Coordinates of C-alpha atoms in Angstrom, one line a residue:
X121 CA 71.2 -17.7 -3.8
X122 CA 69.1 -17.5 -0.8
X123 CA 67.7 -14.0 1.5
X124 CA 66.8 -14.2 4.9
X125 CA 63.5 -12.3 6.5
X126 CA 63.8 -10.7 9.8
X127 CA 60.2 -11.1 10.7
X128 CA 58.4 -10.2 14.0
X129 CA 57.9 -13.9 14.4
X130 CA 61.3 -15.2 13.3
X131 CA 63.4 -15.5 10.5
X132 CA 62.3 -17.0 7.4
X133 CA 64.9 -18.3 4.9
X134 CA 64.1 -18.2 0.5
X135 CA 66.6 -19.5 -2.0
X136 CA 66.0 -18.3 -5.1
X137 CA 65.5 -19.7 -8.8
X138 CA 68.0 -17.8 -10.3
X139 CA 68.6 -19.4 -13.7
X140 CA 64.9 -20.1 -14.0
X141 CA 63.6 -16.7 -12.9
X142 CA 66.4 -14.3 -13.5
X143 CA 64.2 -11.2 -13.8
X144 CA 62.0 -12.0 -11.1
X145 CA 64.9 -12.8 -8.6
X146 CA 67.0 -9.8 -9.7
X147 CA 64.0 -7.7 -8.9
X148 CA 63.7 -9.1 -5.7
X149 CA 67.3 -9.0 -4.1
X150 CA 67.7 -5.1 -5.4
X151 CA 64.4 -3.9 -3.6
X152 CA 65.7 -6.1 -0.7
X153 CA 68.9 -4.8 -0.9
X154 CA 68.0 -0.8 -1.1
X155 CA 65.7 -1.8 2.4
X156 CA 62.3 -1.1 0.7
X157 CA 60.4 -4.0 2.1
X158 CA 61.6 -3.3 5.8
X159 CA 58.4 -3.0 8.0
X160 CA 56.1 -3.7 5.5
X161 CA 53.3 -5.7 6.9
X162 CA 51.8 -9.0 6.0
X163 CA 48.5 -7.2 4.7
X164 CA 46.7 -10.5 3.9
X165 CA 46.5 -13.7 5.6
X166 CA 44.1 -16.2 4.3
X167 CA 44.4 -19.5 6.7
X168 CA 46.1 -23.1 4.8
X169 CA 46.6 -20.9 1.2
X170 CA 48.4 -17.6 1.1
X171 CA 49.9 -15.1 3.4
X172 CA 51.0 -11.4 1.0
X173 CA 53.5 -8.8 2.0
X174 CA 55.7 -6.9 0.6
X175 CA 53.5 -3.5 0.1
X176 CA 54.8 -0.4 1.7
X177 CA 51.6 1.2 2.0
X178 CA 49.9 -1.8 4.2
X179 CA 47.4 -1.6 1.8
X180 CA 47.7 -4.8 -0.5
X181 CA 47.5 -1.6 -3.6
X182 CA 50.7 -0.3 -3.6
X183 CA 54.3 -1.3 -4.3
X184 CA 56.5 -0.7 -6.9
X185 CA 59.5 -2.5 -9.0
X186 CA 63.1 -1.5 -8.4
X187 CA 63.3 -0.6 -11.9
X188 CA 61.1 2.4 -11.0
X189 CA 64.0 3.6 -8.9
X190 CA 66.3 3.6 -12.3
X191 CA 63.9 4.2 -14.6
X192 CA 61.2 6.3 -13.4
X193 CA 57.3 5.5 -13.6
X194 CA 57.1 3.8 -16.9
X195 CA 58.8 1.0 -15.2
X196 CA 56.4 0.7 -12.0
X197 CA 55.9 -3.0 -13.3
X198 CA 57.9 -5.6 -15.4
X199 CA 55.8 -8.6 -17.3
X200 CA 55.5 -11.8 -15.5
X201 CA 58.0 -14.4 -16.9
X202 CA 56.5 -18.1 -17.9
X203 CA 59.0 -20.2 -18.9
X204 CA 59.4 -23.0 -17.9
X205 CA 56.8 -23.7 -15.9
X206 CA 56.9 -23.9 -12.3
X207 CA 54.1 -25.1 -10.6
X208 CA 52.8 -24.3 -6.5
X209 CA 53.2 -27.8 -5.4
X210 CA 54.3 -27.2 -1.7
X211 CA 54.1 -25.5 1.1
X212 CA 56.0 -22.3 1.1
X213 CA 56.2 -22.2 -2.6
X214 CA 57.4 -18.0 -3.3
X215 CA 55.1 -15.9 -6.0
X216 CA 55.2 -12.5 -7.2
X217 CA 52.0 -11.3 -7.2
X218 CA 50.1 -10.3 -10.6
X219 CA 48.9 -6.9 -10.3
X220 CA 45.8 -8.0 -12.8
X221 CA 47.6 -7.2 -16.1
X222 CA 50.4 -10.0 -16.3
X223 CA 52.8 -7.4 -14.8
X224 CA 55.0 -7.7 -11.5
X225 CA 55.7 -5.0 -8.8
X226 CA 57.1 -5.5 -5.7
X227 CA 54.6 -7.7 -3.6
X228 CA 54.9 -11.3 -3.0
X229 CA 53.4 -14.1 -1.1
X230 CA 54.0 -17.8 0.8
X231 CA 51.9 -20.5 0.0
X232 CA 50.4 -22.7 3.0
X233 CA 49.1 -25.5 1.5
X234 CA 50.3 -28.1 -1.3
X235 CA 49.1 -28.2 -4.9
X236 CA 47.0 -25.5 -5.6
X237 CA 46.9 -25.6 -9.6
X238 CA 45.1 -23.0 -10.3
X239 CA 47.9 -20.5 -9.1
X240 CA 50.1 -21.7 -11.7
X241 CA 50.6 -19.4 -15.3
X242 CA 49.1 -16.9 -13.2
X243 CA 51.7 -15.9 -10.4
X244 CA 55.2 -16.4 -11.1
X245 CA 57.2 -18.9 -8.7
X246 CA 60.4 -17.5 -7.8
X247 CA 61.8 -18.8 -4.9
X248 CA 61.0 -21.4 -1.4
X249 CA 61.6 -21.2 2.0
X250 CA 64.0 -23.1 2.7
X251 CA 64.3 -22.2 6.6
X252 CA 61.7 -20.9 9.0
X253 CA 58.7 -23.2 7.8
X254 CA 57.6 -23.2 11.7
X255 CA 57.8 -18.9 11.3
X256 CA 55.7 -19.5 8.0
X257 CA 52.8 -21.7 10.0
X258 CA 52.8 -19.0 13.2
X259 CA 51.9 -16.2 10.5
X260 CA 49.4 -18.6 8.9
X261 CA 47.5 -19.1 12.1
X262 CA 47.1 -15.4 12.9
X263 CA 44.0 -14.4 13.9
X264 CA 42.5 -11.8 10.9
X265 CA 39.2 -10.2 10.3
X266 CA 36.9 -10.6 7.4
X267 CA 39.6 -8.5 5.0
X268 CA 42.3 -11.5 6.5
X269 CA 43.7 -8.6 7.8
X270 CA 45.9 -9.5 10.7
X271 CA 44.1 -8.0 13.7
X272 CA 48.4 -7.5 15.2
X273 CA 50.8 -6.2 12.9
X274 CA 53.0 -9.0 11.6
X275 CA 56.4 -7.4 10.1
X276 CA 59.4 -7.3 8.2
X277 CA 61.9 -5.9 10.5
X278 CA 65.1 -6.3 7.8
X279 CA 66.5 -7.9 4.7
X280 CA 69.9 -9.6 4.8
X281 CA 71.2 -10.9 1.3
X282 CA 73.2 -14.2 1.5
X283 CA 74.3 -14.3 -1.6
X284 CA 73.9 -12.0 -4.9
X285 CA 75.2 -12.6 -7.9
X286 CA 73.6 -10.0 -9.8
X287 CA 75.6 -6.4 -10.2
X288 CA 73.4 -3.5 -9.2
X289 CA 72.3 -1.8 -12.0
X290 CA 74.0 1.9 -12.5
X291 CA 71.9 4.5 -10.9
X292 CA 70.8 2.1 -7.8
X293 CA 71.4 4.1 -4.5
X294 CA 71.7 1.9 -2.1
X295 CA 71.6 3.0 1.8
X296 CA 74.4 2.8 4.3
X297 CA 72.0 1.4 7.3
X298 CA 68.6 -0.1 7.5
X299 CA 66.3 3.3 7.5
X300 CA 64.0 4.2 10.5
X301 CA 60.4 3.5 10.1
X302 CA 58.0 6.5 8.5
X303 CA 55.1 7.5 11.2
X304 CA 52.2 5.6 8.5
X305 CA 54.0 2.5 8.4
X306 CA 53.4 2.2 12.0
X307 CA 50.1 3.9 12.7
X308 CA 47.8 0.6 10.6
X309 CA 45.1 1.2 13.4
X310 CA 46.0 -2.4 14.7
X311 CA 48.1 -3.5 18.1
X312 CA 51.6 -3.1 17.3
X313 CA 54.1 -6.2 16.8
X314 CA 55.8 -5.5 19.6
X315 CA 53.0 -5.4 22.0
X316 CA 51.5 -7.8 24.3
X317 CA 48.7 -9.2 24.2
X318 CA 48.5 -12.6 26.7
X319 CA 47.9 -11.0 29.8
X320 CA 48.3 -13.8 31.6
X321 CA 52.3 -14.3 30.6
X322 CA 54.7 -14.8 33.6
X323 CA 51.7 -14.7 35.9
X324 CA 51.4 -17.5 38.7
X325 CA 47.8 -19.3 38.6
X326 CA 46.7 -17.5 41.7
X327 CA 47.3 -14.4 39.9
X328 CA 45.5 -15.2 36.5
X329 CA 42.7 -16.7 38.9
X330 CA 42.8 -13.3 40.5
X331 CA 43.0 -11.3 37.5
X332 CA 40.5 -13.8 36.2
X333 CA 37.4 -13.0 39.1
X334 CA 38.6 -9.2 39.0
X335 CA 37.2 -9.3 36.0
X336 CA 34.0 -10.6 36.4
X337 CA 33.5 -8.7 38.8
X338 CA 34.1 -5.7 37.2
X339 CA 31.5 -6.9 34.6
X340 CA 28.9 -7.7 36.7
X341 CA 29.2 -4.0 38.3
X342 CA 28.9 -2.8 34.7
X343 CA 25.6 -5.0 34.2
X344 CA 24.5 -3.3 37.5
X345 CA 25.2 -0.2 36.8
X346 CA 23.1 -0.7 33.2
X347 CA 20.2 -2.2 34.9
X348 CA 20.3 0.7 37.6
X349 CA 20.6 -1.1 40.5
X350 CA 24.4 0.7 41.0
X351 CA 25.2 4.2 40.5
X352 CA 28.6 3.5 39.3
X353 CA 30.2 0.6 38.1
X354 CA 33.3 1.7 40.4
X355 CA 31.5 2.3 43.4
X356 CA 33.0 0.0 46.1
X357 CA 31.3 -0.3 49.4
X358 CA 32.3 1.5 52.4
X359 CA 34.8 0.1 54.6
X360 CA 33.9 1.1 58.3
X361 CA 30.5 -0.9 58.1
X362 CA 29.9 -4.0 59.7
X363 CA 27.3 -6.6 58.3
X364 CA 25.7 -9.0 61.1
X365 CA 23.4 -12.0 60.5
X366 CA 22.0 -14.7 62.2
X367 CA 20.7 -12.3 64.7
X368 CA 17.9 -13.8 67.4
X369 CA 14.8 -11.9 66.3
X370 CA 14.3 -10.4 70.4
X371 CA 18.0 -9.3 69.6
X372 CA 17.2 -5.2 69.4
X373 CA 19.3 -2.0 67.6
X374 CA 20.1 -0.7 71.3
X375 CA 21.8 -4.2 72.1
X376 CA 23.7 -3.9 69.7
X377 CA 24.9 -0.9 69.8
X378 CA 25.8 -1.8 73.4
X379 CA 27.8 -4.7 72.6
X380 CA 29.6 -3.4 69.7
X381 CA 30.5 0.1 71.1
X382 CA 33.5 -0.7 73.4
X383 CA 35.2 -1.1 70.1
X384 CA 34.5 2.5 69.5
X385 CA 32.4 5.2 68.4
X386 CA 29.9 4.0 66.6
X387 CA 27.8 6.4 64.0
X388 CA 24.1 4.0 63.3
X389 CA 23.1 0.8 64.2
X390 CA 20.0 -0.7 62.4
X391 CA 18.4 -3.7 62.9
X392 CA 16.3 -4.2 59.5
X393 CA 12.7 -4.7 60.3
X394 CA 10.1 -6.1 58.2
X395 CA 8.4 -3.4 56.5
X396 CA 4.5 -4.2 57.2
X397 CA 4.7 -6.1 60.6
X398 CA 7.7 -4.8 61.8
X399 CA 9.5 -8.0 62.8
X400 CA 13.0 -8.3 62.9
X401 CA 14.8 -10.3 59.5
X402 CA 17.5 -11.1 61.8
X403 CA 20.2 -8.9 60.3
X404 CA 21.6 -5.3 61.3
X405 CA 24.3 -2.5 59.7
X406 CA 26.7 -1.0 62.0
X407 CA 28.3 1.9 61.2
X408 CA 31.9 2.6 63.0
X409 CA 33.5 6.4 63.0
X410 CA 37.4 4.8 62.2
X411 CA 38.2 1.8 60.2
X412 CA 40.4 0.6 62.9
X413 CA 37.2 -0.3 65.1
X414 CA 34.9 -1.6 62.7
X415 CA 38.2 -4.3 61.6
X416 CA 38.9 -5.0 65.3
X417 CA 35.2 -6.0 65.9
X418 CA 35.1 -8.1 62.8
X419 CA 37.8 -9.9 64.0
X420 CA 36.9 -10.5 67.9
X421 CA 32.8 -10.5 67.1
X422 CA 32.1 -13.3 64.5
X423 CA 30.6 -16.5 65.8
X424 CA 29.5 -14.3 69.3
X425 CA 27.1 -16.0 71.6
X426 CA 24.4 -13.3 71.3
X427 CA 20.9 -14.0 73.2
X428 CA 21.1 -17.8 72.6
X429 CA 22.2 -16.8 69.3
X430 CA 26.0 -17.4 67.6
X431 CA 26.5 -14.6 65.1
X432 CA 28.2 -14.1 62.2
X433 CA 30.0 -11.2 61.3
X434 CA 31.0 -9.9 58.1
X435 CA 32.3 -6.5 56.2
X436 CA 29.4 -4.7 54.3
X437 CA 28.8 -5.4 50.9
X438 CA 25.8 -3.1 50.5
X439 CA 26.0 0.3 49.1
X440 CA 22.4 1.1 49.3
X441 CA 23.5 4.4 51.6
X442 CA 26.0 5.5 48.9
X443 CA 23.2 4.9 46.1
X444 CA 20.8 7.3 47.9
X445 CA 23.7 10.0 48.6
X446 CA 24.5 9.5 45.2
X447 CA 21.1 10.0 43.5
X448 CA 20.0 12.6 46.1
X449 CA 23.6 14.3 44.8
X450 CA 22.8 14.0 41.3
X451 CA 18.9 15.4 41.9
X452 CA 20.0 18.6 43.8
X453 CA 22.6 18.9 40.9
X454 CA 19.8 18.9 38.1
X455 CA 17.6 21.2 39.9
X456 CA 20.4 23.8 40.7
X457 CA 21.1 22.9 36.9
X458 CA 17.6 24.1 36.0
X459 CA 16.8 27.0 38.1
X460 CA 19.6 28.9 37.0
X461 CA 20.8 32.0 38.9
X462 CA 19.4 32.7 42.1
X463 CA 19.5 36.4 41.9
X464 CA 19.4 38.6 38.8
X465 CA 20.5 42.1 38.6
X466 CA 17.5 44.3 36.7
X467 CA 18.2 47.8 35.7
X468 CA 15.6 49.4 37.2
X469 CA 16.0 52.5 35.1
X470 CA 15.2 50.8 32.4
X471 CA 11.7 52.0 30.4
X472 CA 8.9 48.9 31.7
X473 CA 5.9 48.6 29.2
X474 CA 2.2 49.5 29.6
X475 CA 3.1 52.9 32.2
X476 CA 1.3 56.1 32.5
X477 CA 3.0 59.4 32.5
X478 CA 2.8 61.5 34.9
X479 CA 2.0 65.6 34.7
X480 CA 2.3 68.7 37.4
X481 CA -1.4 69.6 38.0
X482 CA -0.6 73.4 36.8
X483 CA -0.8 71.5 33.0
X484 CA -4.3 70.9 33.9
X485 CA -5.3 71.1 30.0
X486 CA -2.8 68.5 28.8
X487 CA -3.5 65.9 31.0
X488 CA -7.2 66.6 30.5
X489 CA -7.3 65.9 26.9
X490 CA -5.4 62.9 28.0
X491 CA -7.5 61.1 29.9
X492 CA -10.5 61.5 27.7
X493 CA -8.3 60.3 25.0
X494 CA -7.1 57.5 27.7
X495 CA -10.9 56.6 28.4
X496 CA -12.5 56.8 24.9
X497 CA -9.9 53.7 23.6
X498 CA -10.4 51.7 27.0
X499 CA -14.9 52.2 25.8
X500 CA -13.7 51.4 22.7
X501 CA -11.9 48.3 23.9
X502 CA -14.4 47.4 26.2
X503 CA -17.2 47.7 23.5
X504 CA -15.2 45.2 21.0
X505 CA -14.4 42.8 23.8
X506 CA -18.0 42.2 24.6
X507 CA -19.3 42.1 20.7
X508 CA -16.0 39.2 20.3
X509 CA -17.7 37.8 23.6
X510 CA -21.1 37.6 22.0
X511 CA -20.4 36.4 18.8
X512 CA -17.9 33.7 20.7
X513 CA -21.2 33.1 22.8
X514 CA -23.5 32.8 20.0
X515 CA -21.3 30.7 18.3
X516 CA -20.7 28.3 20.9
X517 CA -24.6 28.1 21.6
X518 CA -24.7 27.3 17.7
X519 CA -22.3 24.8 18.4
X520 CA -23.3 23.1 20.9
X521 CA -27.6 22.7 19.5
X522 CA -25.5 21.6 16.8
X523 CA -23.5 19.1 19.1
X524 CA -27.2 18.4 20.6
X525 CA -28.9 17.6 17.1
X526 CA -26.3 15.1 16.0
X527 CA -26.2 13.6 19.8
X528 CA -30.0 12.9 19.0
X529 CA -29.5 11.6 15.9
X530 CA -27.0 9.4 16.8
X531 CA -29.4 8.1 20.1
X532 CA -32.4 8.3 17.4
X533 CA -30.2 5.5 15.2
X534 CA -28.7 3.7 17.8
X535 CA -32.2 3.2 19.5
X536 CA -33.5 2.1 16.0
X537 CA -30.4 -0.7 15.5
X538 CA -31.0 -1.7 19.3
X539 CA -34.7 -2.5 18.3
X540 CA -33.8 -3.9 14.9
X541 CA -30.9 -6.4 17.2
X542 CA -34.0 -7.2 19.7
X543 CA -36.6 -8.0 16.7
X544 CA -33.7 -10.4 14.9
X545 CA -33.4 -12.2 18.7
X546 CA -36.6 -13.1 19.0
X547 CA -37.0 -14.0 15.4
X548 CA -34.0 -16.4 15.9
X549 CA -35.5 -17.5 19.2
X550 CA -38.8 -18.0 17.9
X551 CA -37.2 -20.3 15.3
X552 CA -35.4 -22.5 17.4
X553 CA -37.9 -22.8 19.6
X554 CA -40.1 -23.7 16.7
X555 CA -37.3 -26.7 15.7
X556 CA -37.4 -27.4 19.4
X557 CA -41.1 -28.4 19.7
X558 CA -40.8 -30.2 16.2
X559 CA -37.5 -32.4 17.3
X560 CA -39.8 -33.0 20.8
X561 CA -43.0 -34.3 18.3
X562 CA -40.4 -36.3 16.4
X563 CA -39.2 -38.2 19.1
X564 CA -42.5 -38.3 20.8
X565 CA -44.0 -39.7 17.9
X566 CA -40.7 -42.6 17.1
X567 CA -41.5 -43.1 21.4
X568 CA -44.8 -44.3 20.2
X569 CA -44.1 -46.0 17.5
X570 CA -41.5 -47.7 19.5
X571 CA -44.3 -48.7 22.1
X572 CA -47.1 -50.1 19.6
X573 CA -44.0 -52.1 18.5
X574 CA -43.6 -53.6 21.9
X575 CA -47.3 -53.7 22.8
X576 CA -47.3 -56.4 19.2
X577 CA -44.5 -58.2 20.8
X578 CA -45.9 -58.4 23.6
X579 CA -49.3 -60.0 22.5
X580 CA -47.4 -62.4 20.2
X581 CA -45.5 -63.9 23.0
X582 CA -49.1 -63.8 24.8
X583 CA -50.6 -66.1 21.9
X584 CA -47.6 -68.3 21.6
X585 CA -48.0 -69.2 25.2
X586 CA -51.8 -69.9 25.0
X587 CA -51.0 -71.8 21.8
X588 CA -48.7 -73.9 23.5
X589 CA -50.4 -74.4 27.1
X590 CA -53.6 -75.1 25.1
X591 CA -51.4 -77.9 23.0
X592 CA -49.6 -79.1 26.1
X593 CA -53.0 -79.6 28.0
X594 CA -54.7 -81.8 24.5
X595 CA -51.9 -83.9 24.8
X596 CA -52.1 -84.9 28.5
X597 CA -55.9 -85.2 28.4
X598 CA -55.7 -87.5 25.6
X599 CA -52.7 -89.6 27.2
X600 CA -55.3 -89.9 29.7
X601 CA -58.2 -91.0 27.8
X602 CA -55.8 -94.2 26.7
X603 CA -54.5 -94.9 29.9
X604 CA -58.4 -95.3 31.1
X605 CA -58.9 -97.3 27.5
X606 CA -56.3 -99.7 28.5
X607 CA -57.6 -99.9 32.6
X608 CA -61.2 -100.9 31.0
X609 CA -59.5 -103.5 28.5
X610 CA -57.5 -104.9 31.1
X611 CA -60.5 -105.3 33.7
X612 CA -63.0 -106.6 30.6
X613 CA -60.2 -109.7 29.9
X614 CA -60.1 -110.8 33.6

């Protein structure tokens, strides 16, 4: 008894256990057989142990029994069935998973590794792959976030029962066709199965090369742009603009221009100048009306003999002209931006504030009492403008002796610190200088110890050498005295 999987990645092959798990398997091939786990998602994909599929609602939460469809919601689940025991000893070993309670719904899983014990009496074994083990290892080396949620959808396209040798239960409405996907089961917020993600496929390796440095360049004009040495990251420079190097410093901007121009019209010509002493840095821009000129000169100017000099000619990379357009664009922009309108339309029947009305002089008496209404508030005003003036002045002057005492306070205890630091300096250098003079009569006084010492010494050696001349000269003088003892004796005996 055996189902095959139309997945995304291939077909995958289970035979069932159907005298062992007969509940379980019946389950199984009814739900597969009304089309309920077409383009349901493997949801969870944990790397060498499980991958889990077989919830509608992609979200590892849902799924339901097929004896929900006969029986309504009292038979969401069915209990897990035990016996015998059938242990996940291989790879691609086929579970129902427990929903926590012991109880089966519709989801299942594929083990990827062998022998993982602790599984068993808690998932029931129902089935193995018996085809498709190299399908089984592709969806086991998915790449998945943190949730081991496949980051591209990996799905169940169809069901097709080999064999079933269970009759469908009464009440089972089975569909003619395979139905179309629902707009959820495809919107999971991750790239579809069907899209592609290797760029690089059917592409020569010039063209991934190419691809490759497009790239990085587009990067590193996105850096630039960041940093603010670009405007835009798809600025591009301009294409009638001629770079020239190795330029011989005499070599001018009129030369130039002179040599380049029977190519065409040319707009500027700059020869880029040091900006303190003004000498030339041996490179110019040259700025061509038409395209046409500025590639006909690239191609008949580079390696020119150019006042001693060979050239070398190249398309402009710099967009240093664009950049200043483009800011000085931007700035005019921002200030139109902030001055608003330039004209604004006033009603200028409007009532303004603070006016005077104005009366025929025949109404001499109204006016009258109007102006010495008008001038006794303007005394008034004046008069409580000057008393606020002189009670701001008094109270300013007030302020500021204030200000003045504490200033002289301050100076009065900063002088009295500075004294206090000056009296504590010369106490300290009174002191050392005080050990000074005693360390100098210390080692004066050792000095002359030292000499007395020497001066002993001295008159020691002295008396030892007197000692011993004084012994030496007693010994020769009586060495003489028997020598002349022995003359006399010698002369008496003749």
């Amino acid at each position: 008894m055996a189902v095959l999987l139309e997945t995304t990645l291939g077909d995958i092959v289970i035979d069932l256990y159907i005298e062992e798990r007969p509940r379980c398997c019946l389950n199984f091939l009814k739900l597969c057989k009304i089309k309920y786990y077409n383009y349901c998602i493997f949801h969870s994909v944990q790397r060498n142990f499980m991958v889990q599929t077989g919830d509608p609602t992609s979200t590892g939460k849902g799924g339901e029994s097929m004896f929900s469809t006969l029986y309504g919601d009292q038979a969401k689940y069915f209990e897990m069935e035990n016996s015998p025991r059938i242990k996940h000893k291989k790879i691609g070993t086929v579970s129902m998973v427990n929903n926590g309670s012991n109880m089966h719904g519709s989801q299942f899983f594929f083990t990827t590794a062998e022998n993982i014990n602790y599984l068993d009496g808690v998932h029931t074994v129902f089935g193995e792959v018996s085809e498709g083990m190299d399908v089984l290892m592709k969806v086991n080396e998915a790449f998945v976030d943190k949730d081991n949620r496949p980051y591209q959808d990996i799905r169940i396209n169809h069901t097709v029962i080999l064999d079933d040798p269970f009759d469908d239960p009464s009440g089972l409405e089975v569909p003619d066709r395979s139905p179309e996907p629902t707009k959820e089961q495809l919107d999971t917020g991750r790239i579809g199965a069907d899209e592609e993600i290797d760029d690089t496929k059917g592409k020569t390796m010039d063209q991934v090369d190419e691809m490759i440095k497009s790239k990085e360049a587009k990067a590193r004009a996105q850096i630039l742009e960041m940093v603010g040495d670009l405007p835009d990251a798809e600025i591009k420079p301009p294409d009638d603009v001629l770079f020239v190097c190795k330029l011989n410093p005499v070599t001018t901007s009129e030369d130039l221009e002179t040599i380049f121009s029977r190519f065409g019209t040319i707009n500027s010509c700059e020869v880029i100048r040091d900006q303190k002493t003004g000498d030339s840095l041996c490179y110019a821009f040259i700025e061509f009306e038409k395209e046409e000129n500025c590639e006909e000169a690239y191609f008949k100017m580079d390696n020119v003999l150019i006042d001693d000099r060979r050239i070398h000619v190249d398309f402009s990379q710099s967009v240093a002209k664009l950049k200043q357009k483009y800011n000085l664009g931007n700035t005019k922009a921002a200030m139109d931006k902030n001055r608003g309108p330039g004209y604004i339309v006033k009603d200028r029947t409007a009532k303004q504030g603070n006016y005077d009305l104005v009366f025929d002089e025949d109404e001499d008496e109204p006016s009258h009492k109007h102006k010495k209404k008008k001038e006794k508030r303007n005394e008034t005003e004046e008069s409580d403008y000057r008393k606020s003036k002189d009670k701001h002045k008094r109270k300013r002057h007030r302020d500021d002796s204030d200000d003045e005492d504490r200033y002289t306070e301050r100076r009065r205890k900063e002088d009295e610190m500075g004294r206090d630091r000056k009296k504590n300096r010369d106490r300290e250098r009174d002191s050392e200088r005080d050990r000074d003079r005693d360390r100098d009569r210390e080692r004066g006084r050792n000095r002359e110890g030292d000499r007395g010492r020497d001066r002993e010494r001295e008159r020691d050696r002295d008396r030892d050498k007197r000692k011993d001349r004084d012994r030496d000269y007693d010994r020769d003088r009586g060495r003489d005295k028997y020598s002349s003892r022995d003359r006399d004796r010698k002369k008496d005996y003749r």
